[in-house]
mmCIF file of C-alpha atoms in Angstrom:
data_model
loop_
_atom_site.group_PDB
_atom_site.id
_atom_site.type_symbol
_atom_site.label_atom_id
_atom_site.label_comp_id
_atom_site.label_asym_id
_atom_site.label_seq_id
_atom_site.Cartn_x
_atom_site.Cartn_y
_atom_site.Cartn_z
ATOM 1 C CA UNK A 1 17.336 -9.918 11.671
ATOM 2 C CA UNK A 2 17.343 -6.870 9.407
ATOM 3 C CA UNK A 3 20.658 -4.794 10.435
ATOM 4 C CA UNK A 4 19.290 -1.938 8.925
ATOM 5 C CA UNK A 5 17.167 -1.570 12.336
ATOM 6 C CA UNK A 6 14.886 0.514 10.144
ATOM 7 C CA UNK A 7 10.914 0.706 10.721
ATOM 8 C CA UNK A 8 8.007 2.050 8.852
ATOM 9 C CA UNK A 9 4.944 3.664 11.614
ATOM 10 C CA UNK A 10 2.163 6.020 10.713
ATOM 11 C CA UNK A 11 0.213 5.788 7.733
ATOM 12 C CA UNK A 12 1.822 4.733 4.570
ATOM 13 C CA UNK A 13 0.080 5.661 1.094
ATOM 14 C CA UNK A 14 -0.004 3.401 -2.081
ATOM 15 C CA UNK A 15 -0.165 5.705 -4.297
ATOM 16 C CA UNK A 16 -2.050 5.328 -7.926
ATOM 17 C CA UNK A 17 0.523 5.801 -10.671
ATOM 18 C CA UNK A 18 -0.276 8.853 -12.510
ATOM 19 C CA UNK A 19 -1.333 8.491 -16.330
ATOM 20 C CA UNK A 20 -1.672 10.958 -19.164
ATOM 21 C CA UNK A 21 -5.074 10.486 -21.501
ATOM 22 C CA UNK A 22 -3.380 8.752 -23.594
ATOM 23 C CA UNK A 23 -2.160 6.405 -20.482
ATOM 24 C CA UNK A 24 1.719 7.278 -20.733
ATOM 25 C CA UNK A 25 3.256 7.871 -17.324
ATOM 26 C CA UNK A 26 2.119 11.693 -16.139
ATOM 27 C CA UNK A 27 5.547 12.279 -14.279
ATOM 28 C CA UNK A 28 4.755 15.826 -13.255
ATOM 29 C CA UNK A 29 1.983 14.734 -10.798
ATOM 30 C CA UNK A 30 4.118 12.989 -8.538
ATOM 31 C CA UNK A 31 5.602 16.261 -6.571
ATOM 32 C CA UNK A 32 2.146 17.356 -6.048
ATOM 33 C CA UNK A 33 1.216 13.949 -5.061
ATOM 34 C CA UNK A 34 4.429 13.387 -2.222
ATOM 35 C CA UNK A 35 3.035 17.545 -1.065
ATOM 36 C CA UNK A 36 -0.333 16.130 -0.682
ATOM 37 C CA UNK A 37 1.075 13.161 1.563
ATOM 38 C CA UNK A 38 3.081 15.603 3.764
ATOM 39 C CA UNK A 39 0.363 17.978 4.202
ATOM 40 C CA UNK A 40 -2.573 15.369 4.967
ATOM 41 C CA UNK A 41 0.010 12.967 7.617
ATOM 42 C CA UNK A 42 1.162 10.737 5.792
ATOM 43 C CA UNK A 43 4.672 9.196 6.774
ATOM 44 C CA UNK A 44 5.523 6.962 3.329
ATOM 45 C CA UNK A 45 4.456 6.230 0.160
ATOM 46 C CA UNK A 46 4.407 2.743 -1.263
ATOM 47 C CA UNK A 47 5.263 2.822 -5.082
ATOM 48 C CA UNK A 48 4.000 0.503 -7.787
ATOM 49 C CA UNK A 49 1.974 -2.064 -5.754
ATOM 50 C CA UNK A 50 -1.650 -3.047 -6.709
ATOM 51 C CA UNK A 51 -2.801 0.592 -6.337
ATOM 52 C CA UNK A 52 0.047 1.706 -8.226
ATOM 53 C CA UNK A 53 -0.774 -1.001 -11.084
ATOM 54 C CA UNK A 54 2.611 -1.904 -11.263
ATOM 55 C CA UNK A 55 1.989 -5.444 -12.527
ATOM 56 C CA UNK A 56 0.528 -3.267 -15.464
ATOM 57 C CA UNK A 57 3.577 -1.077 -16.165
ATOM 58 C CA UNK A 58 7.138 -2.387 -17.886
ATOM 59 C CA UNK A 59 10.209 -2.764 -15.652
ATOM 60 C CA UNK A 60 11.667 0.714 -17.519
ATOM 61 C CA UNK A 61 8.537 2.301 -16.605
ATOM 62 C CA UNK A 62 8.247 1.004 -12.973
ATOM 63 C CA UNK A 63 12.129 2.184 -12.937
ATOM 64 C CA UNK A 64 11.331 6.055 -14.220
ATOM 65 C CA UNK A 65 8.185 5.869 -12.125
ATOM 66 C CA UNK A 66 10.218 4.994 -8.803
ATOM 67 C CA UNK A 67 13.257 7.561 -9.826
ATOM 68 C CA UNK A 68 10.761 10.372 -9.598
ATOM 69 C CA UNK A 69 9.358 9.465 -6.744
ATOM 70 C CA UNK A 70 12.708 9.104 -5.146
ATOM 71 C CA UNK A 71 13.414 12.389 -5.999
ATOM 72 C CA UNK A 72 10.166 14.012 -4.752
ATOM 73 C CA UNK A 73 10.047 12.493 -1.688
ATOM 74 C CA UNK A 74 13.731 12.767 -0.330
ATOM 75 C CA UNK A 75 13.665 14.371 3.184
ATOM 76 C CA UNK A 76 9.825 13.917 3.247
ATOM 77 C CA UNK A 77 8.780 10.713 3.304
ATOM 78 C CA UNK A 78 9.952 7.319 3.376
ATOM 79 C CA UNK A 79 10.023 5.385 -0.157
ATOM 80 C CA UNK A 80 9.046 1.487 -0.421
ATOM 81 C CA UNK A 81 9.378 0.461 -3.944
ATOM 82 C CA UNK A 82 7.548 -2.887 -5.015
ATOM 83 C CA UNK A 83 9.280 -4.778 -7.216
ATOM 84 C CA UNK A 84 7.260 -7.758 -7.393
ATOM 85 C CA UNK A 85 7.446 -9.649 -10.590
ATOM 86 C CA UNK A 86 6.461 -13.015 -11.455
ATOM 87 C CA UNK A 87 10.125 -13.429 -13.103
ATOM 88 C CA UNK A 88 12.600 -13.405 -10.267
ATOM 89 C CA UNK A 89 15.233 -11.887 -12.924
ATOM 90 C CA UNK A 90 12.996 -8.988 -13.549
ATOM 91 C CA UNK A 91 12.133 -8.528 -9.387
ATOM 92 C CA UNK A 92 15.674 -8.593 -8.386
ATOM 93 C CA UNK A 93 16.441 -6.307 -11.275
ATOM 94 C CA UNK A 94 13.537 -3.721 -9.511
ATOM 95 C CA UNK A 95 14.952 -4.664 -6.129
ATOM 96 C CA UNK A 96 18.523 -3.786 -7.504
ATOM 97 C CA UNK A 97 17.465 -0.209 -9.099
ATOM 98 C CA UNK A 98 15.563 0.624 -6.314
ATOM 99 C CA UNK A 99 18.717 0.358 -3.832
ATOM 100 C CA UNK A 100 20.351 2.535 -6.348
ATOM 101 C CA UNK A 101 18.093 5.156 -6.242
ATOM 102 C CA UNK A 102 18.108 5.381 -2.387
ATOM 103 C CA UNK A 103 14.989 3.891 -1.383
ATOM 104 C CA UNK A 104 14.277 3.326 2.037
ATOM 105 C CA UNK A 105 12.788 -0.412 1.734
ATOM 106 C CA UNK A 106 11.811 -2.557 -1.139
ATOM 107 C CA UNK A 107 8.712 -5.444 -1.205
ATOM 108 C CA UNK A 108 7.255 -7.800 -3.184
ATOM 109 C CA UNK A 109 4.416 -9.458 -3.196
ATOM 110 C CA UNK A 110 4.255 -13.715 -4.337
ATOM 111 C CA UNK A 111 4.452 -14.592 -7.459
ATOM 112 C CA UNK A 112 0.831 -15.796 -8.765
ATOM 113 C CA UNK A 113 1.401 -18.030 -11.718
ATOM 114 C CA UNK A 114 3.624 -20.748 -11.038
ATOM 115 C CA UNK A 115 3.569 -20.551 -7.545
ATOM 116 C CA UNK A 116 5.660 -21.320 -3.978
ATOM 117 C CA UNK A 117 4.395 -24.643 -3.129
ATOM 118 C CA UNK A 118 5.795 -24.296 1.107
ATOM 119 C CA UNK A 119 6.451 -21.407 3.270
ATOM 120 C CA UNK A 120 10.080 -22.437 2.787
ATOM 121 C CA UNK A 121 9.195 -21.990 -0.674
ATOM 122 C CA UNK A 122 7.899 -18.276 -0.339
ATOM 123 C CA UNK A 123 11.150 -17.544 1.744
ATOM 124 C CA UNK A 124 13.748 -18.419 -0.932
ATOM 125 C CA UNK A 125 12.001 -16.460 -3.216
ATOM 126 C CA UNK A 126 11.952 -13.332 -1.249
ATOM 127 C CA UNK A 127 15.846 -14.192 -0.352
ATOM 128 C CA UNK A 128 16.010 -14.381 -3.820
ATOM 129 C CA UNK A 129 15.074 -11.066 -4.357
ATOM 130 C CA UNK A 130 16.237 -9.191 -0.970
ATOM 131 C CA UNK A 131 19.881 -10.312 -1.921
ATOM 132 C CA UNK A 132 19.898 -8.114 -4.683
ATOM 133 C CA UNK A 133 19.147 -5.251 -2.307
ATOM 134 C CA UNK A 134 21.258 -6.174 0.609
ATOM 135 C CA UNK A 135 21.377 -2.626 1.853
ATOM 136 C CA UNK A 136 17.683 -2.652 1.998
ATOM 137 C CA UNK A 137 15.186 -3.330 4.050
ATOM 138 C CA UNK A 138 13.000 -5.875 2.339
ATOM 139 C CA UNK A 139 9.203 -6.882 2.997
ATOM 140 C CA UNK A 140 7.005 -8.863 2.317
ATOM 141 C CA UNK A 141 4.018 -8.017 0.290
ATOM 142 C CA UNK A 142 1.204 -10.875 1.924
ATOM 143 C CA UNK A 143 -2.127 -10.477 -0.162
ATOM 144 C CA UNK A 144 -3.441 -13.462 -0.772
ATOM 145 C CA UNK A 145 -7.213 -12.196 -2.030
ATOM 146 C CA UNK A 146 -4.636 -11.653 -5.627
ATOM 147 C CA UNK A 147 -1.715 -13.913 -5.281
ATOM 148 C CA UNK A 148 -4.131 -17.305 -4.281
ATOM 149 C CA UNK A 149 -0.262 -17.336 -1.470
ATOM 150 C CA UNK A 150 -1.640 -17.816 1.789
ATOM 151 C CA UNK A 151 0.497 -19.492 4.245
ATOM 152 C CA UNK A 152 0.322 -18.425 8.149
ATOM 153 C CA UNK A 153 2.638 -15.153 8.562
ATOM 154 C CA UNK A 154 3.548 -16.564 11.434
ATOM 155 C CA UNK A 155 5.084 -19.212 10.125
ATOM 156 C CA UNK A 156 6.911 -17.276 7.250
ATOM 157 C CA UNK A 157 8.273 -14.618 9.518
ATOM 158 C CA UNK A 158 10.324 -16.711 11.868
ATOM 159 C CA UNK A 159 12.240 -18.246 8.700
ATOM 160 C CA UNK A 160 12.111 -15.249 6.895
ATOM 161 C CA UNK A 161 13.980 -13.867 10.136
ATOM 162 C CA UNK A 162 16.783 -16.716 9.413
ATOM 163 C CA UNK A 163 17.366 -16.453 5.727
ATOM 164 C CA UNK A 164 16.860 -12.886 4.673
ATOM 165 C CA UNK A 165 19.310 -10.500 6.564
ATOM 166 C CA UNK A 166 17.922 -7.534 5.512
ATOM 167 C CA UNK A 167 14.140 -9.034 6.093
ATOM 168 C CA UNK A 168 12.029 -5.521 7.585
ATOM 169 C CA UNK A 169 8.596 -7.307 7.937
ATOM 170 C CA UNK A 170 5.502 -7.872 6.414
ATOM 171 C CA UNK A 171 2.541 -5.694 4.440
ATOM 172 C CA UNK A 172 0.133 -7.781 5.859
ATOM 173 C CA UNK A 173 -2.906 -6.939 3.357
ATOM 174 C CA UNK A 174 -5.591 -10.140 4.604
ATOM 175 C CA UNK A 175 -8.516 -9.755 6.902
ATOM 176 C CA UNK A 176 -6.767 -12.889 9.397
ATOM 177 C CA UNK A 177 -6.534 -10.631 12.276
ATOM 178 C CA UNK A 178 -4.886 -13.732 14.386
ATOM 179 C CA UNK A 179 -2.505 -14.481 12.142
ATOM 180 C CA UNK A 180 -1.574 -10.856 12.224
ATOM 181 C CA UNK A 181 -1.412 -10.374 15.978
ATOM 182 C CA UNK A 182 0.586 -13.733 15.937
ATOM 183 C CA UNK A 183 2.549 -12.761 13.561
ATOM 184 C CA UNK A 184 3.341 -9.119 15.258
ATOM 185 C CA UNK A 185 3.870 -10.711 18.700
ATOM 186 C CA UNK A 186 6.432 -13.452 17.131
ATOM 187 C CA UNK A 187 8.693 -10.550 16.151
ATOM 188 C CA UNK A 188 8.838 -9.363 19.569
ATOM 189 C CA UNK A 189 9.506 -5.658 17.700
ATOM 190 C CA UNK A 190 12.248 -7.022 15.395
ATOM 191 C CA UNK A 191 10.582 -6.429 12.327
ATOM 192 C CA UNK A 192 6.873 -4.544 11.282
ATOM 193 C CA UNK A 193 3.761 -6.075 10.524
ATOM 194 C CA UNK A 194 2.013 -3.343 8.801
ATOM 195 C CA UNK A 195 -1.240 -3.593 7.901
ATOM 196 C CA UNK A 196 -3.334 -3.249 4.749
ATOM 197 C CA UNK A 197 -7.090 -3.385 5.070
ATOM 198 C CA UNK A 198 -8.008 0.486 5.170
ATOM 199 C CA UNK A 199 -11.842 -0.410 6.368
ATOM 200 C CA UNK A 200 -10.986 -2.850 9.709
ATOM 201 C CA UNK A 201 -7.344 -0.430 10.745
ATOM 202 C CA UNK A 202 -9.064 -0.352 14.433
ATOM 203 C CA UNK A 203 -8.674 -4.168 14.501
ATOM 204 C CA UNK A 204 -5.059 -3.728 14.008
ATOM 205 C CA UNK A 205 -4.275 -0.910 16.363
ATOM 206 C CA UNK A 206 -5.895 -2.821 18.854
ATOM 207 C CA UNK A 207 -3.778 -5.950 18.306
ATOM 208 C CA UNK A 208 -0.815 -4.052 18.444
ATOM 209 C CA UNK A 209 -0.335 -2.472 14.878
ATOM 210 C CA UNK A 210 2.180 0.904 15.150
ATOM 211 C CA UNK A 211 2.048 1.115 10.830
ATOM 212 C CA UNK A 212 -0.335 0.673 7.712
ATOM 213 C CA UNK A 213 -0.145 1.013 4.140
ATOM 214 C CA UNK A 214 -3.588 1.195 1.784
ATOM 215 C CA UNK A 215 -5.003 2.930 -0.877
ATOM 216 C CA UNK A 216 -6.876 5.421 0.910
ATOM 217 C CA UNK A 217 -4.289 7.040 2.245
ATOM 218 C CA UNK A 218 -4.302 8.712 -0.973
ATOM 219 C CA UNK A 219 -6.991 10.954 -0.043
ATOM 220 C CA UNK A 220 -8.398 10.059 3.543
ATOM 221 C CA UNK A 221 -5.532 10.296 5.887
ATOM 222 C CA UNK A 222 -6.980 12.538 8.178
ATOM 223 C CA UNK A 223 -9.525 10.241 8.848
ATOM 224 C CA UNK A 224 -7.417 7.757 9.788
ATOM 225 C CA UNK A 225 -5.488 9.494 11.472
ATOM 226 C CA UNK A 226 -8.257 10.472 13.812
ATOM 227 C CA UNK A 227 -8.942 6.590 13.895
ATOM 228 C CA UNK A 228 -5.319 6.287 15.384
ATOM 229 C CA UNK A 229 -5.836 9.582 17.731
ATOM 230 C CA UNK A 230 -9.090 8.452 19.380
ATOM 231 C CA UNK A 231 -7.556 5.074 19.992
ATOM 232 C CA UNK A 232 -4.588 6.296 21.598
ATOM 233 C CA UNK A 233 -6.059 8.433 24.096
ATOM 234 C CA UNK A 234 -8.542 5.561 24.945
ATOM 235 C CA UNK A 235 -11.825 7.350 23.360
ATOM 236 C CA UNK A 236 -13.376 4.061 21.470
ATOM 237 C CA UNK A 237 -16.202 5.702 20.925
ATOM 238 C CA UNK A 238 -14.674 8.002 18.621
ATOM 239 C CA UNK A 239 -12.184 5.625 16.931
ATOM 240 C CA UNK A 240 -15.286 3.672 16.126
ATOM 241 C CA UNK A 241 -17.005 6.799 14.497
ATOM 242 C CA UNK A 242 -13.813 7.478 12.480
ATOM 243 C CA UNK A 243 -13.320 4.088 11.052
ATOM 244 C CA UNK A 244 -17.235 3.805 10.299
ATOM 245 C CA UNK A 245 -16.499 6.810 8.322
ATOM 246 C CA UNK A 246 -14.161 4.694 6.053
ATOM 247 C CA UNK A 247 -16.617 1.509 5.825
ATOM 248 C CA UNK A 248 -19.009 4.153 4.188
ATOM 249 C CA UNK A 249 -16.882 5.694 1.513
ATOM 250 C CA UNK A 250 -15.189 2.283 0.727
ATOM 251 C CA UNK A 251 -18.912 1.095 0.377
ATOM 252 C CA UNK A 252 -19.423 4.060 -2.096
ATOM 253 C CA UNK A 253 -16.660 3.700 -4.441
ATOM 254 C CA UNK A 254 -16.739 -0.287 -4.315
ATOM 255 C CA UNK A 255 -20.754 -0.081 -5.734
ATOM 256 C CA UNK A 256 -18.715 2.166 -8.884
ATOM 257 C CA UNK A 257 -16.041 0.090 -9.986
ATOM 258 C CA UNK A 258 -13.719 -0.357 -7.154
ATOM 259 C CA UNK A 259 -9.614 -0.003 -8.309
ATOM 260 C CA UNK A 260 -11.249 2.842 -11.144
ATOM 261 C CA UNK A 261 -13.927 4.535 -8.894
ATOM 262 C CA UNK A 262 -11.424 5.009 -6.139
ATOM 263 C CA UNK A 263 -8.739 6.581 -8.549
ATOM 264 C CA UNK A 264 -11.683 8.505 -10.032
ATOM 265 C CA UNK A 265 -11.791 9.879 -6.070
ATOM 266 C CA UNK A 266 -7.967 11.499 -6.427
ATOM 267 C CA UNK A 267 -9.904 13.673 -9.577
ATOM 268 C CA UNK A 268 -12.751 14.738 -7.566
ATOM 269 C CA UNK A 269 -9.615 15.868 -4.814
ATOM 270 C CA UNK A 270 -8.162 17.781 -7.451
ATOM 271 C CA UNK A 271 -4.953 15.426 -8.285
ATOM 272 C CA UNK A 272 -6.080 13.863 -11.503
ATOM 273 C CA UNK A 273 -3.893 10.561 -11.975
ATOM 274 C CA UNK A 274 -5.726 9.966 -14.836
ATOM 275 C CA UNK A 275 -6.789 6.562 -16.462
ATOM 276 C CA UNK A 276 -6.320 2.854 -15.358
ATOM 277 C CA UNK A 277 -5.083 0.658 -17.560
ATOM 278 C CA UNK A 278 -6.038 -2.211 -19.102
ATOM 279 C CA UNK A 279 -7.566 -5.120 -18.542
ATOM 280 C CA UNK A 280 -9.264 -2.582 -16.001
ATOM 281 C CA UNK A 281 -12.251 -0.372 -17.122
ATOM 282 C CA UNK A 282 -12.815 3.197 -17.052
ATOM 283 C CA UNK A 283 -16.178 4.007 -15.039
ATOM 284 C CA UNK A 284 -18.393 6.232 -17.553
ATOM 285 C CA UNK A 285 -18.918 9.746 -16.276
ATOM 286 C CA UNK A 286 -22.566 8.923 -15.601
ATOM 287 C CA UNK A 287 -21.004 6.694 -12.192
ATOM 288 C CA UNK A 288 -18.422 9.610 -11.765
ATOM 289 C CA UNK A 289 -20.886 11.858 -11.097
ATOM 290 C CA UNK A 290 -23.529 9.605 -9.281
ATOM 291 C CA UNK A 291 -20.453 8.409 -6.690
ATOM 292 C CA UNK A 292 -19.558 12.372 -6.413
ATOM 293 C CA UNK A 293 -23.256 12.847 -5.185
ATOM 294 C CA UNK A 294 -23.520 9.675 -2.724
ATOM 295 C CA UNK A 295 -19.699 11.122 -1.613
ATOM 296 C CA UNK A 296 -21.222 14.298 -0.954
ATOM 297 C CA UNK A 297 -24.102 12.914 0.940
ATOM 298 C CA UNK A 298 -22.258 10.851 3.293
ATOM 299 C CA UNK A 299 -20.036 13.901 4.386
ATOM 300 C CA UNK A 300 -16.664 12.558 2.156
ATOM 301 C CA UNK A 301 -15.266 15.476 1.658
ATOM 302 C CA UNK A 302 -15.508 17.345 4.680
ATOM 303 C CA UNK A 303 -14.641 14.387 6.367
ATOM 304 C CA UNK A 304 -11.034 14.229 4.520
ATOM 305 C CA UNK A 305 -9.871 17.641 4.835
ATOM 306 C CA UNK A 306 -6.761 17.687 6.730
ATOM 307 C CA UNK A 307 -6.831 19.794 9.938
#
């Protein structure tokens, strides 16, 4: 069990790296970004995952990337640097630096070229890497819609509990809502299960879930946060309303380009990240300005204005 006996609630952000035109990192963006977080409820920020594109940055620039946010979230928020790789030499090397730098908790998500063939498989691999963080809490990054990795959480957790000493939980990013609440109730409250489908976050709370990390964060907390509000003083009616308010705008941005309409969203906010990188495609500014006016329609921007 993790001796660390640290634990992620709230809402956790994935933040979108930021990139200059000319898609170098945009360093200066990230103190306004880690601000943003504070000011709209968010409790973390989760640093070069998917949203992040980390698979699409170099190990020095995931490395400068995670220093800075280090540095402008200390005594803020709580950092979770992923340092998934498909080369365990390179992820431990992540996992390694990121202890360094101070980060609260590390993750990674399965490697998806060559990949574990057993749960017992998956495990070594995040041992693997969580021994070169032993000071760390370490969790697992489960998304299987990307990786193709999808054994039963609650089958990896138990083991996971065994081998990996500093093992924090799971970022449970799959729309198995049993395996979820089985995997939550296995832990008894030893480790988190924190979930990662923005659109279905009632589903969770109402299996038990205390954290979440996702995308919209970025930009939507308040929303959510309502979501978690409504639930907790028993008013379903209005939890429902909330999260319907996320189906709608993840509807919008999805019918643009998904991963580049929703960064285009953090422009539209006023905190340009800039491009995505390739192989991923810019939307023209045509869509930019069509999902701006559907946005606007639906009440988007009202809707996310913090409180």
């Amino acid at each position: 069990m993790n001796n660390n006996k640290f634990h992620l609630t709230g809402l956790v952000a994935a933040p979108f790296t930021p990139f200059d035109a000319n898609g170098a990192l945009n360093l200066a963006m990230i103190p306004r970004l880690a601000d943003h977080y504070v000011a709209t409820g968010v409790s973390g920020a989760f640093v070069c995952g998917t949203t992040g594109e980390g698979s699409s940055m170099s190990n020095e620039e995931r490395m400068i990337a995670a220093e800075a946010w280090r540095k402008a979230t200390a005594g803020k928020l709580n950092l979770i640097v992923h340092v998934g790789h498909n080369s365990l030499v390179d992820s431990r090397a992540l996992a390694a630096h990121a202890e360094k730098i101070g980060a609260e908790a590390v993750a990674a998500i399965a490697p998806c070229f060559f990949r574990p063939g057993s749960v017992s498989g998956l495990v070594d691999w995040c041992a693997g890497i969580a021994s070169a963080a032993p000071g760390t809490s370490f969790y697992y990054y489960h998304m299987p819609a990307m990786t193709g990795v999808n054994f039963a959480m609650v089958d990896f957790a138990p083991l996971a509990v065994k081998r990996i000493p500093n093992f924090g939980g799971i970022k449970f990013t799959h729309e198995n809502i049993m395996d979820f609440s089985s995997a939550l109730a296995a832990g008894e409250g030893g480790y988190d299960v924190l979930f990662g489908r923005d659109e279905i976050l009632l589903s969770a709370l109402a299996m038990g879930a205390t954290g979440a990390v996702g995308s919209t964060y970025n930009y939507a907390a308040p929303i959510y946060n309502r979501v978690i509000k409504a639930y907790k003083s028993g008013d379903m009616a209005a939890a429902r309303r909330e999260q319907l308010k996320s189906i709608e705008f993840i509807e919008v941005f999805c019918n643009y380009g998904g991963m580049a309409a929703n960064k285009v969203i953090m422009k539209l906010i006023g905190l340009d990240c800039g491009p995505v990188r390739q192989p991923l495609s810019q939307i023209t500014s045509a869509q930019e300005a069509a999902m701006k006016a559907d946005l606007e329609r639906i009440g988007f921007f009202e809707a996310v204005r913090a409180a």
